[in-house]
């Protein structure tokens, strides 16, 4: 699959369930990822100090995720979009991916988690929109 085909497939799904912006739907898209993560991967809660015992319902109703989380949620969706948009510019893509990883060093995240991110991300998207096999492969390619 070419870089432009990969980008197009990923962006189509992102436009349905991975939006950025201040509208309620975009805010919920970001929140849905954290709800998915807390519900399906409770082992990752350790990276959210003070929310280690949160359930997906707690995430949805939490002031923490409602207020400070707006920035975090939008940063996540924006970061994924930037990775997709820069995929055909190898130097920029690698530099941005490296910057994201460096930003998370302070959380002492296991490096193995980075290779699993898009699997987790796509599984969340599948709960809210259709993700065909080719699109899933496109996300994994990125």
Coordinates of C-alpha atoms in Angstrom, one line a residue:
X1 CA 0.0 0.0 0.0
X2 CA 1.4 3.4 -0.9
X3 CA 1.9 6.1 1.6
X4 CA -0.9 8.2 0.2
X5 CA -3.3 5.2 0.3
X6 CA -2.2 4.5 3.9
X7 CA -2.9 8.1 4.9
X8 CA -6.3 8.2 3.1
X9 CA -7.5 5.0 4.8
X10 CA -6.4 6.1 8.3
X11 CA -7.8 9.7 7.9
X12 CA -11.2 8.4 6.7
X13 CA -11.6 6.5 10.0
X14 CA -10.1 9.4 12.1
X15 CA -12.7 11.7 10.5
X16 CA -15.4 9.4 11.8
X17 CA -14.2 8.6 15.3
X18 CA -10.9 10.3 15.9
X19 CA -11.8 14.0 15.4
X20 CA -9.9 17.0 16.8
X21 CA -11.5 20.2 17.8
X22 CA -13.8 21.7 20.5
X23 CA -17.1 20.2 19.4
X24 CA -18.7 17.6 21.7
X25 CA -18.1 14.8 19.3
X26 CA -14.4 15.4 19.1
X27 CA -14.1 15.7 22.9
X28 CA -16.0 12.4 23.2
X29 CA -13.7 10.7 20.6
X30 CA -10.7 11.4 22.8
X31 CA -12.5 10.4 25.9
X32 CA -13.6 7.1 24.3
X33 CA -10.0 6.1 23.9
X34 CA -9.3 6.5 27.6
X35 CA -12.5 4.7 28.5
X36 CA -11.4 1.8 26.2
X37 CA -7.9 1.8 27.7
X38 CA -9.1 1.8 31.3
X39 CA -11.7 -0.9 30.6
X40 CA -9.8 -3.3 28.4
X41 CA -6.2 -2.7 29.6
X42 CA -6.4 -2.0 33.4
X43 CA -2.7 -2.7 33.6
X44 CA -2.1 0.7 31.9
X45 CA -3.9 2.6 34.6
X46 CA -0.6 2.8 36.6
X47 CA 0.5 5.6 34.2
X48 CA -2.4 7.8 35.4
X49 CA -1.5 8.7 39.0
X50 CA -4.6 9.1 41.1
X51 CA -6.8 7.3 38.6
X52 CA -5.3 3.8 39.0
X53 CA -8.7 2.4 40.1
X54 CA -10.9 4.2 37.6
X55 CA -13.5 2.3 35.5
X56 CA -14.6 3.5 32.1
X57 CA -17.6 5.1 33.8
X58 CA -15.3 6.9 36.2
X59 CA -13.3 8.2 33.2
X60 CA -16.5 9.5 31.5
X61 CA -17.8 11.2 34.6
X62 CA -14.4 12.4 36.0
X63 CA -13.7 16.1 36.5
X64 CA -10.0 15.2 35.9
X65 CA -10.7 13.9 32.4
X66 CA -13.4 16.5 31.8
X67 CA -11.2 19.5 32.6
X68 CA -7.5 18.8 32.3
X69 CA -8.3 15.9 30.1
X70 CA -9.6 18.1 27.3
X71 CA -6.0 19.0 26.5
X72 CA -4.8 15.4 26.9
X73 CA -7.6 13.9 24.8
X74 CA -7.1 16.4 22.0
X75 CA -3.3 16.0 22.1
X76 CA -3.7 12.3 21.6
X77 CA -6.0 12.6 18.5
X78 CA -3.8 15.5 17.2
X79 CA -0.6 13.4 17.6
X80 CA -2.1 10.5 15.7
X81 CA -3.3 12.8 12.9
X82 CA 0.2 14.4 12.7
X83 CA 1.8 11.0 12.4
X84 CA -0.6 10.1 9.7
X85 CA -0.2 13.4 7.9
X86 CA 3.6 13.2 8.0
X87 CA 3.9 9.5 7.1
X88 CA 5.1 10.3 3.6
X89 CA 7.8 12.7 4.9
X90 CA 10.2 10.2 6.6
X91 CA 12.4 12.7 8.4
X92 CA 9.5 14.7 9.9
X93 CA 7.6 11.5 10.7
X94 CA 10.5 10.0 12.6
X95 CA 11.3 13.3 14.4
X96 CA 7.8 13.7 15.6
X97 CA 7.5 10.0 16.7
X98 CA 10.7 10.4 18.6
X99 CA 9.4 13.7 20.2
X100 CA 6.3 11.9 21.4
X101 CA 8.3 9.1 22.9
X102 CA 10.7 11.6 24.6
X103 CA 7.7 13.4 26.1
X104 CA 6.5 10.2 27.8
X105 CA 9.9 9.2 29.3
X106 CA 9.0 11.0 32.5
X107 CA 6.1 8.5 33.0
X108 CA 8.6 5.6 32.8
X109 CA 6.5 3.8 30.2
X110 CA 7.7 0.4 29.1
X111 CA 9.1 0.8 25.5
X112 CA 7.2 -2.3 24.5
X113 CA 4.0 -0.3 24.9
X114 CA 4.8 1.8 21.9
X115 CA 4.6 -1.1 19.5
X116 CA 1.2 -2.0 20.9
X117 CA -0.3 1.5 20.7
X118 CA -1.9 1.3 17.3
X119 CA -3.5 -2.1 18.0
X120 CA -5.1 -0.6 21.1
X121 CA -6.0 2.6 19.2
X122 CA -7.6 0.7 16.3
X123 CA -9.5 -1.7 18.7
X124 CA -11.0 1.4 20.3
X125 CA -12.0 2.9 16.9
X126 CA -13.7 -0.4 16.0
X127 CA -16.1 0.1 18.9
X128 CA -17.3 3.3 17.3
X129 CA -17.0 2.9 13.5
X130 CA -16.2 0.3 10.8
X131 CA -12.5 -0.5 10.4
X132 CA -11.9 -2.9 7.6
X133 CA -8.8 -5.2 7.4
X134 CA -7.0 -2.9 4.9
X135 CA -7.5 0.1 7.2
X136 CA -6.3 -1.8 10.2
X137 CA -3.1 -2.8 8.2
X138 CA -2.7 0.9 7.3
X139 CA -2.7 1.9 10.9
X140 CA -0.2 -0.9 11.7
X141 CA 2.0 0.3 8.8
X142 CA 2.2 3.7 10.4

